[in-house]
Every structure is written in structure tokens, then in C-alpha cells.
Coordinates of C-alpha atoms in Angstrom, one line a residue:
M1 CA 8.2 -19.6 16.3
S2 CA 5.0 -17.6 17.0
A3 CA 3.8 -14.3 18.2
T4 CA 4.0 -15.5 21.8
A5 CA 7.6 -14.5 22.0
V6 CA 6.7 -10.8 21.9
K7 CA 6.0 -9.7 25.4
P8 CA 2.3 -8.8 25.9
K9 CA 1.6 -5.4 27.4
T10 CA 0.3 -5.3 30.9
E11 CA -3.5 -4.9 31.3
S12 CA -3.0 -1.3 32.5
F13 CA -0.9 -0.4 29.5
V14 CA -3.3 0.9 26.9
S15 CA -1.5 3.6 25.0
T16 CA 0.2 3.2 21.5
T17 CA 3.8 4.4 21.2
N18 CA 4.8 5.3 17.6
A19 CA 2.2 3.2 15.8
C20 CA 3.2 0.7 13.2
K21 CA 0.2 1.7 11.0
L22 CA -1.6 4.8 9.9
C23 CA -5.3 5.8 10.0
K24 CA -8.0 4.2 8.0
P25 CA -9.3 7.2 6.0
L26 CA -5.8 8.0 4.9
G27 CA -5.8 4.8 2.9
A28 CA -9.2 5.7 1.4
T29 CA -7.9 9.2 0.3
L30 CA -5.0 7.6 -1.6
V31 CA -7.5 5.4 -3.5
F32 CA -9.7 8.4 -4.4
K33 CA -6.6 10.3 -5.5
G34 CA -5.9 7.5 -8.0
I35 CA -9.1 8.0 -9.9
E36 CA -9.3 10.4 -12.9
G37 CA -10.8 13.7 -11.7
G38 CA -11.1 12.3 -8.2
V39 CA -11.3 14.5 -5.1
P40 CA -10.9 12.9 -1.7
Y41 CA -13.4 14.3 0.8
L42 CA -13.2 13.6 4.5
H43 CA -16.5 13.8 6.4
G44 CA -15.1 14.9 9.7
S45 CA -13.0 17.6 11.3
Q46 CA -10.4 19.8 9.5
G47 CA -7.6 18.4 11.6
C48 CA -7.9 14.9 10.1
A49 CA -7.4 16.2 6.6
T50 CA -4.4 18.3 7.7
Y51 CA -2.8 15.2 9.4
M52 CA -3.2 13.1 6.3
R53 CA -1.9 15.9 4.0
R54 CA 1.2 16.1 6.1
Y55 CA 2.0 12.4 5.7
I56 CA 1.1 12.1 2.0
I57 CA 3.0 15.2 1.0
S58 CA 6.1 14.2 2.9
H59 CA 6.3 10.9 1.1
F60 CA 5.1 11.8 -2.4
R61 CA 6.5 15.4 -2.5
E62 CA 3.4 16.5 -4.4
P63 CA 0.5 18.8 -3.5
M64 CA -2.4 17.0 -1.9
D65 CA -5.9 18.5 -1.8
I66 CA -8.3 16.8 0.6
A67 CA -11.7 18.4 1.0
S68 CA -13.4 18.4 4.4
S69 CA -16.8 18.9 6.1
S70 CA -14.9 20.9 8.7
L71 CA -17.1 19.7 11.5
G72 CA -17.0 21.5 14.9
E73 CA -18.6 21.1 18.3
K74 CA -22.1 22.0 17.0
Q75 CA -22.1 19.4 14.3
A76 CA -20.8 16.8 16.7
I77 CA -24.1 17.3 18.6
Y78 CA -26.5 17.9 15.8
G79 CA -24.9 15.9 13.0
G80 CA -22.8 16.8 10.0
G81 CA -25.3 16.3 7.2
P82 CA -25.7 20.0 6.2
N83 CA -21.9 20.5 6.2
L84 CA -21.5 17.4 4.0
K85 CA -24.0 18.6 1.4
K86 CA -22.6 22.2 1.3
G87 CA -19.1 20.9 1.0
L88 CA -20.0 18.6 -1.9
L89 CA -21.6 21.5 -3.8
T90 CA -18.5 23.6 -3.2
V91 CA -16.1 20.9 -4.5
M92 CA -18.2 20.3 -7.6
D93 CA -18.3 24.0 -8.3
K94 CA -14.7 24.9 -7.5
Y95 CA -12.9 21.7 -8.7
E96 CA -15.2 20.4 -11.4
A97 CA -14.5 17.0 -10.0
G98 CA -14.9 13.8 -12.1
M99 CA -15.6 11.8 -9.0
I100 CA -15.8 12.6 -5.3
G101 CA -14.8 10.0 -2.7
V102 CA -16.3 10.5 0.7
A103 CA -14.6 8.8 3.6
T104 CA -15.8 9.1 7.2
T105 CA -13.6 9.7 10.2
C106 CA -13.7 8.6 13.8
L107 CA -15.8 11.7 14.7
T108 CA -18.6 11.1 12.2
E109 CA -18.6 7.3 12.9
T110 CA -18.9 8.0 16.6
I111 CA -21.8 10.5 16.3
G112 CA -23.5 8.1 13.9
D113 CA -24.0 10.1 10.8
D114 CA -25.9 8.1 8.1
V115 CA -23.7 9.1 5.2
P116 CA -25.4 6.8 2.6
G117 CA -28.7 8.3 3.7
I118 CA -27.4 11.9 3.5
L119 CA -26.0 11.3 0.0
K120 CA -29.4 9.8 -1.1
E121 CA -31.1 13.0 0.1
F122 CA -28.4 15.1 -1.6
R123 CA -28.9 13.4 -5.0
K124 CA -32.7 13.9 -4.6
E125 CA -32.4 17.6 -3.6
F126 CA -30.1 18.4 -6.5
S127 CA -31.3 16.0 -9.1
D128 CA -31.5 18.9 -11.6
L129 CA -27.7 19.3 -11.5
D130 CA -25.2 17.4 -13.7
M131 CA -23.4 15.8 -10.8
A132 CA -20.2 13.8 -10.7
P133 CA -20.4 10.3 -9.1
V134 CA -20.1 10.4 -5.3
V135 CA -18.7 7.2 -3.7
N136 CA -18.7 6.8 0.0
V137 CA -16.9 4.4 2.4
A138 CA -17.0 3.9 6.1
T139 CA -13.4 4.3 7.5
P140 CA -13.4 4.6 11.3
S141 CA -9.8 4.6 12.4
F142 CA -10.6 3.1 15.8
S143 CA -11.4 -0.2 14.0
G144 CA -8.6 -0.6 11.5
T145 CA -5.4 0.5 9.6
H146 CA -4.7 2.6 6.6
M147 CA -4.5 -0.6 4.5
E148 CA -8.0 -1.7 5.6
G149 CA -9.2 1.8 4.6
F150 CA -7.4 1.4 1.3
T151 CA -9.0 -2.0 0.6
A152 CA -12.4 -0.9 1.7
A153 CA -12.3 2.2 -0.6
V154 CA -11.3 0.1 -3.6
R155 CA -14.2 -2.2 -3.0
A156 CA -16.6 0.7 -2.4
V157 CA -15.6 2.3 -5.8
V158 CA -16.2 -1.0 -7.6
D159 CA -19.3 -1.8 -5.7
Q160 CA -20.9 1.6 -6.4
L161 CA -19.7 2.2 -10.0
A162 CA -18.9 -1.0 -11.8
T163 CA -21.5 -2.7 -14.0
G164 CA -21.5 -5.8 -16.1
H165 CA -23.5 -4.4 -19.0
A166 CA -20.9 -4.8 -21.7
A167 CA -17.9 -7.1 -22.2
T168 CA -14.5 -5.5 -22.4
K169 CA -11.1 -6.9 -23.3
A170 CA -9.2 -5.0 -20.5
V171 CA -8.3 -7.1 -17.5
N172 CA -8.7 -5.6 -14.0
C173 CA -5.8 -5.2 -11.6
F174 CA -6.1 -4.4 -7.9
P175 CA -2.4 -4.1 -6.8
G176 CA -3.0 -2.8 -3.3
F177 CA -0.9 0.0 -1.8
V178 CA 2.2 -0.1 -4.0
S179 CA 4.5 2.7 -5.1
C180 CA 4.0 4.9 -8.1
E181 CA 6.9 3.2 -9.8
D182 CA 5.4 -0.2 -9.1
I183 CA 2.2 0.9 -10.9
R184 CA 4.1 2.1 -13.9
H185 CA 6.0 -1.2 -14.0
L186 CA 2.8 -3.2 -13.8
K187 CA 1.5 -1.3 -16.8
D188 CA 4.6 -2.2 -18.7
V189 CA 4.4 -5.9 -17.7
F190 CA 0.7 -6.2 -18.8
D191 CA 1.6 -4.4 -22.0
G192 CA 4.3 -6.9 -22.7
F193 CA 1.8 -9.7 -22.5
G194 CA -0.5 -7.8 -24.9
L195 CA -3.0 -7.1 -22.2
S196 CA -4.8 -3.9 -21.7
A197 CA -5.2 -3.4 -17.9
T198 CA -7.5 -1.2 -15.8
I199 CA -5.4 -0.6 -12.6
L200 CA -7.3 0.6 -9.6
P201 CA -6.2 2.9 -8.1
D202 CA -3.6 4.5 -10.4
Y203 CA -1.9 7.4 -8.7
S204 CA 1.3 6.9 -10.7
E205 CA 0.7 10.4 -12.3
T206 CA -1.5 12.1 -9.8
L207 CA 1.0 11.6 -7.0
D208 CA 4.2 11.5 -9.1
G209 CA 3.5 13.7 -12.0
P210 CA 5.7 15.8 -14.3
A211 CA 6.2 19.5 -13.8
V212 CA 3.6 21.5 -15.8
D213 CA 3.4 25.0 -17.1
E214 CA -0.1 25.7 -16.0
Y215 CA -1.7 25.0 -12.6
E216 CA -4.1 22.1 -12.6
K217 CA -7.0 22.2 -10.1
I218 CA -7.0 18.4 -10.3
T219 CA -3.8 16.7 -11.3
S220 CA -4.0 14.7 -14.6
G221 CA -4.0 11.0 -14.6
G222 CA -5.8 8.3 -12.6
T223 CA -8.1 5.4 -13.5
P224 CA -10.9 6.7 -15.8
V225 CA -14.3 6.4 -14.2
A226 CA -15.6 4.9 -17.5
D227 CA -13.0 2.1 -17.2
I228 CA -14.1 1.4 -13.6
K229 CA -17.8 1.2 -14.8
A230 CA -16.7 -1.4 -17.3
M231 CA -14.9 -3.7 -14.8
G232 CA -17.9 -6.0 -14.5
G233 CA -17.4 -7.0 -18.2
A234 CA -13.6 -7.9 -17.8
P235 CA -12.3 -11.3 -18.7
A236 CA -10.3 -11.6 -15.5
S237 CA -9.1 -9.7 -12.4
F238 CA -5.7 -9.8 -10.7
E239 CA -5.8 -9.0 -7.0
F240 CA -2.6 -8.8 -4.9
G241 CA -2.7 -9.5 -1.1
A242 CA -1.8 -12.4 1.0
T243 CA -3.8 -11.3 4.0
L244 CA -7.0 -10.2 2.3
S245 CA -10.4 -11.8 3.1
D246 CA -11.4 -15.0 1.4
P247 CA -12.5 -14.1 -2.2
G248 CA -15.8 -16.0 -1.6
E249 CA -16.7 -13.4 1.0
A250 CA -16.8 -10.7 -1.6
A251 CA -15.1 -8.4 0.9
T252 CA -12.6 -7.2 -1.7
A253 CA -13.1 -5.6 -5.2
G254 CA -11.9 -8.8 -7.0
G255 CA -14.2 -11.0 -4.9
L256 CA -17.1 -8.8 -5.4
L257 CA -16.7 -8.8 -9.2
Q258 CA -16.3 -12.5 -9.2
S259 CA -19.5 -13.1 -7.2
R260 CA -21.6 -10.4 -8.9
F261 CA -20.5 -10.6 -12.5
G262 CA -18.6 -13.9 -12.7
V263 CA -15.2 -12.2 -13.5
A264 CA -12.4 -14.8 -13.1
L265 CA -10.2 -13.9 -10.1
H266 CA -6.5 -14.5 -9.8
R267 CA -5.6 -13.8 -6.2
L268 CA -1.9 -13.6 -5.6
G269 CA 0.5 -12.4 -3.0
L270 CA 2.3 -9.2 -3.9
P271 CA 4.8 -10.3 -6.6
I272 CA 7.9 -9.4 -4.5
G273 CA 10.9 -11.7 -4.9
L274 CA 11.4 -14.7 -7.3
R275 CA 8.8 -17.1 -6.2
Q276 CA 5.9 -14.7 -6.0
S277 CA 6.9 -13.0 -9.2
D278 CA 7.0 -16.4 -10.9
E279 CA 3.4 -17.0 -9.7
F280 CA 2.3 -13.7 -11.2
F281 CA 4.0 -14.4 -14.6
K282 CA 2.4 -17.9 -14.7
S283 CA -1.0 -16.3 -14.3
L284 CA -0.3 -13.7 -17.0
E285 CA 0.7 -16.5 -19.4
A286 CA -2.5 -18.3 -18.6
V287 CA -4.7 -15.3 -19.2
S288 CA -2.9 -13.9 -22.2
C289 CA -2.2 -17.4 -23.8
M290 CA 1.4 -16.3 -24.6
P291 CA 4.8 -17.0 -23.1
T292 CA 6.7 -14.6 -20.9
P293 CA 8.3 -12.0 -23.1
R294 CA 12.1 -12.4 -23.5
R295 CA 13.0 -9.2 -21.8
H296 CA 11.2 -10.4 -18.6
A297 CA 12.9 -13.8 -18.9
L298 CA 16.2 -12.0 -19.1
E299 CA 15.3 -9.9 -16.0
R300 CA 14.6 -13.2 -14.2
G301 CA 17.9 -14.7 -15.3
R302 CA 19.9 -11.6 -14.2
L303 CA 18.1 -11.8 -10.8
L304 CA 19.2 -15.4 -10.3
D305 CA 22.7 -14.5 -11.2
A306 CA 22.6 -11.6 -8.7
F307 CA 21.4 -14.1 -6.0
V308 CA 24.6 -16.1 -6.6
D309 CA 26.9 -13.0 -6.6
G310 CA 25.3 -11.4 -3.5
H311 CA 24.9 -14.5 -1.4
K312 CA 28.3 -14.2 0.4
Y313 CA 27.3 -10.7 1.7
V314 CA 23.8 -11.5 3.0
S315 CA 23.7 -15.2 3.9
Q316 CA 22.6 -15.7 7.5
K317 CA 22.2 -12.0 8.1
R318 CA 19.3 -11.4 10.5
C319 CA 16.6 -8.8 9.8
V320 CA 13.5 -7.4 11.3
I321 CA 10.7 -6.6 8.9
Y322 CA 7.8 -4.3 9.8
G323 CA 5.0 -2.4 8.1
E324 CA 1.6 -3.1 6.5
E325 CA 0.8 -6.8 6.3
D326 CA 0.7 -7.7 2.6
L327 CA 4.0 -5.8 2.0
I328 CA 5.9 -7.5 4.9
V329 CA 4.7 -11.0 3.8
G330 CA 6.2 -10.4 0.4
L331 CA 9.4 -8.9 1.8
T332 CA 9.8 -11.8 4.3
S333 CA 9.5 -14.4 1.5
F334 CA 12.1 -12.5 -0.6
M335 CA 14.6 -12.2 2.3
A336 CA 14.2 -15.9 2.9
E337 CA 15.0 -16.6 -0.8
I338 CA 18.3 -14.8 -0.6
G339 CA 19.5 -16.4 2.6
V340 CA 18.6 -13.7 5.1
V341 CA 17.1 -14.9 8.3
P342 CA 13.9 -12.9 9.1
V343 CA 13.9 -13.0 12.9
L344 CA 10.9 -10.8 13.5
V345 CA 8.0 -9.9 11.2
A346 CA 5.8 -7.2 12.8
G347 CA 2.7 -5.3 11.6
G348 CA 0.2 -2.9 13.2
G349 CA -2.8 -4.6 11.6
K350 CA -5.0 -7.1 13.3
S351 CA -6.3 -9.1 10.4
G352 CA -5.5 -12.4 12.1
R353 CA -4.1 -13.7 8.9
L354 CA -0.5 -12.4 9.1
E355 CA 1.2 -15.4 10.7
K356 CA -0.5 -17.9 8.4
A357 CA 0.5 -15.9 5.4
V358 CA 4.1 -15.5 6.5
H359 CA 4.4 -19.2 7.1
A360 CA 3.0 -20.0 3.7
A361 CA 5.3 -17.5 2.0
C362 CA 8.4 -19.0 3.7
E363 CA 7.5 -22.7 3.4
G364 CA 10.6 -24.6 2.2
L365 CA 12.9 -21.6 2.4
V366 CA 13.9 -21.4 6.1
P367 CA 14.7 -24.0 8.7
E368 CA 12.7 -22.2 11.3
M369 CA 9.7 -19.9 10.8
P370 CA 10.2 -16.3 11.8
E371 CA 8.6 -14.8 14.8
V372 CA 5.4 -13.0 13.8
A373 CA 3.7 -10.2 15.7
D374 CA 0.6 -8.4 14.7
G375 CA -1.3 -5.5 16.3
V376 CA 2.0 -4.1 17.7
D377 CA 3.6 -0.7 17.9
F378 CA 7.2 0.4 17.9
Y379 CA 7.3 0.0 21.7
D380 CA 6.7 -3.7 21.2
I381 CA 9.0 -4.0 18.2
A382 CA 11.9 -2.2 20.0
D383 CA 11.6 -4.3 23.0
R384 CA 11.9 -7.5 21.0
A385 CA 14.4 -6.2 18.5
R386 CA 16.9 -5.4 21.2
E387 CA 16.9 -9.0 22.3
L388 CA 17.1 -10.5 18.8
A389 CA 20.0 -8.3 17.7
P390 CA 19.2 -8.1 13.9
D391 CA 21.8 -6.9 11.3
F392 CA 19.3 -4.6 9.6
F393 CA 15.7 -3.4 9.5
L394 CA 13.5 -3.5 6.5
G395 CA 10.5 -1.1 6.6
H396 CA 9.4 2.6 6.5
S397 CA 10.8 5.7 8.0
K398 CA 9.1 5.2 11.4
G399 CA 11.7 2.7 12.4
Y400 CA 14.6 5.1 12.0
R401 CA 15.0 6.0 15.7
L402 CA 15.2 2.4 16.7
A403 CA 17.7 1.6 13.9
R404 CA 19.8 4.5 15.0
E405 CA 19.7 3.3 18.6
L406 CA 20.9 -0.2 17.6
S407 CA 23.4 1.2 15.1
I408 CA 22.1 -0.9 12.2
P409 CA 21.0 0.0 8.7
L410 CA 17.4 0.8 7.9
I411 CA 16.5 -0.2 4.3
R412 CA 13.5 2.0 3.5
V413 CA 10.5 0.4 1.8
G414 CA 6.8 1.0 1.9
F415 CA 5.0 4.1 3.3
P416 CA 5.7 6.5 4.7
I417 CA 9.3 7.4 3.7
H418 CA 9.7 10.9 4.9
D419 CA 13.3 11.1 5.8
R420 CA 14.6 10.2 2.3
F421 CA 14.0 11.5 -1.2
G422 CA 12.1 9.4 -3.8
G423 CA 10.0 7.1 -1.7
Q424 CA 7.3 7.1 -4.3
R425 CA 9.8 5.8 -6.9
V426 CA 11.0 2.8 -5.0
R427 CA 10.2 -0.3 -7.1
H428 CA 9.3 -3.5 -5.2
L429 CA 7.4 -5.6 -7.7
C430 CA 8.4 -8.3 -10.2
Y431 CA 11.9 -9.3 -11.2
L432 CA 13.1 -5.8 -11.6
G433 CA 11.8 -4.7 -8.2
A434 CA 13.5 -7.8 -6.6
Q435 CA 16.8 -6.9 -8.4
E436 CA 16.7 -3.3 -7.1
L437 CA 15.9 -4.4 -3.5
L438 CA 18.6 -7.0 -3.5
D439 CA 21.2 -4.5 -4.6
R440 CA 20.1 -2.2 -1.8
V441 CA 20.3 -4.9 0.8
V442 CA 23.7 -6.1 -0.4
N443 CA 25.1 -2.6 -0.5
A444 CA 23.8 -1.8 2.9
M445 CA 25.7 -4.8 4.3
I446 CA 28.9 -3.8 2.5
E447 CA 28.6 -0.2 3.7
K448 CA 28.0 -1.3 7.3
K449 CA 31.1 -3.5 7.2
Q450 CA 33.2 -0.6 5.8
T451 CA 31.9 1.8 8.4
D452 CA 32.5 -0.6 11.3
S453 CA 36.0 -1.5 10.1
D454 CA 39.1 0.1 11.7
I455 CA 41.1 -0.9 8.7
G456 CA 38.9 0.2 5.9
Y457 CA 38.1 -1.9 2.9
G458 CA 38.6 -0.6 -0.6
Y459 CA 37.5 -4.0 -2.1
I460 CA 34.8 -6.2 -0.6

């Protein structure tokens, strides 16, 4: 089945109702927050920074500083260059930043500020100062999603900082927008194979850090800038994403390192579920030249056993999956593996690669391909979900009102999760992530059956 089953909006209907995506510079700020000493800087109005702080803080439950050029009506007419330069000097002075990541907003993209040119002038004017690296990325929200901003920022960091001057033993990993717990787990997996890995970005501590006695201007943790500079000398890169541009186009960090420095690229879908995790572990075996460690083999075995145990609770249940594209591709594949029927897979992005990626991920697992809809909002999703009558939703918190209306469980994954606690610690990746997600799905079905029962079941 294809996207045609979702009713198209009429030509006169142009608004977005509860978007199934977030804004492009928000994705970039998360990347910059995942670099050691990194300070995200929005070249735009103060309101954009405030909006993003609200979303990020509600999910991660951590302080989130985002510097801003604070442009007003005057700068919208005459340009924001002076504000950008003044703001950068302030950030360097007050924060002692190790790196500043400048992302543009709709305002500065619309008025046409030449940010690379302004930064070139800035470096020339203040060449006598010992300045931190400044990376810039164009992130107009009117042309993309938070995930496109995230991917563009990772590429910009690599493009502007990485060199191939010296060989290094550390492999590169570009995991995409995964949870803090996922990043910590990836480090553990790489370590198990004896591989040192430079993960970009790494916000596992900066956005989920321990309580500290002394206030830190910039939270500890993040990918060291020195390690990013060495990425061009790595023996291999791992890059997760089923809807990313072709590696040959060098539109992603992994593709760029491959074309510029000849770094071998292992492009994989997000390792969610059994099949995609197997592909990841096979690649690790090839790069490390060692078999999968026993503890991960045991995790895989326990997952298979749980598939058998949980099958009677989830088989033929129908689900709607929504969110950012790469995540929902992985989740759809996983649901198909455990016998759930994904009836609708919906995302707010418009990459044009979602349907193909979903079909590839589900090949051989389902008798009929799920309906796929891209570029949609929750107005579209609600309209179709009411007709499809799913048993549960799988996605972030923005689907809560619809799940409540339909009286079905919402299993929260992805970003943002702002109506539950611990969203940053939800694990999705590899065998352990699949195990935890399976447990949540099975328990949600059991709880729903208990809740709807007039009798009440003590044993199910």
C-alpha cells in the first residue's frame, strides 16, 4: 500500500496542525551541544532560542544554554552581521567556549545574511585573539525538519574541522539523533569489539549528566574537538540512517570523509530490532576482525527467546508509527519482526526516501507493505488513524491527544517525550534496546487488556 491512501489536503488548506517534526536549527543545536566545550549559537531572533530551549529542557530535564544574536526589526532591514560578531565575542569571553556552532534561522536566511562571509571578516578583524573554532551551518526551517538540521550540522562540523593529516586507530560513528542511553550503549558495544570510537555528536553527558557540586558554565562531556579533527585519518566510519542521501553525494559526514579522505564507510539503518542489529554486528566483526563478544551473543539469544514468549500478546496487533524518518524505519522493521502489523508509518519530513526505506526494511517480514505517508502533520495522521483502528501508537509525546481520543496505548519513543520522565534514557539500539522495547510493547498490550476487562485478569 502507498501514501495515496492518506487523503491529500485541499488546495486551499495550507496550515499545519500539530506538526510531526520540529524546526531545522533545533537539530543543529543538539549537535553542537554534543561537542566538548560546544556552545550552540542561533543567528536570529531571541524567540527562536527560547522555543528550542523549551523543547530540549522538557525532554532532557537539563539546563540548555543557547546563545542568540537577538535580532530585531532594525537588523531585519540592515542585516545582522554586527550583532553576530558582538555575540561571538561575548560568548568567547563569558563561556570560554571550546567551539561555537552558529546555526541560522528563518529570519536570517530570509534577509540573506552571508554568515560565512561575516565569519571570515570576524576572524580577520580579531586575528590577534586566541579564538575557539566557529562552525556555521545554514538551517532555514522553512526548508526542512530538525533531523535535516541535525544531519547538516554533523556534516558541517566534519567539513570545517576534520583533516586527514595523521592516521588514527579510532573509528568514526555518526549515530544520528538517538537517545543519551543509546550513545552510552554504543560506546560499550564498540569497546567490546576492542574498537576506540569517536562518536559525533556525543551529548550522553552534556544532556544527561550527573549532579555536580560546582556550577559548570559549560557541562562536561561531548566529542573532543581534537578527535573530530582526526576523523579524516580513521580506518572506517559507521553512519546510521536509512533515508540519508547517497554516500556518493558527500551530503553526509560519512560520505564526505569517504570522498575527501578515503575513509571506508559502513552505511546502515539504525540498529533497531534483530535484523538491523545483526547487520551492525556483522560490520563490527569485519572492521575489528573479531567475533561478536559472548555477552552480546547472549543478549541476542535472550531477545529471540523473548520473541517466542511475547508472540501470543502482540501477534497481529495493529500499530501506527510516526516521528522522524530514520527512527520510524527502524521501528517499523522491528514491529514486523515480532508479528505486529504496522498499518501506517508517518513522518513530517519530505526526503522522498521514506517509502522505499520502509519497504526495504520490511521485505520478507509482512504479507502486505504498510501504508507510508511523508510530509504529514497530526491532522493527516489522525484522519487516517481513525479509519485504520490501530491497537497502539509508537512515537513521541505529540501523539498523546490522538491516542487518548482513540483510547489506545501510546508507547513513547524518540523526541520529544515531555509528558513522561526519562525520555533521554530510553534505549532503542542493538539487542538490549530491542529487548527493552519488546517488553514495553508486550506490557502495554497486557495492561490494555486488563484495563478493558470487566472481569479483571490476575494472570495473563
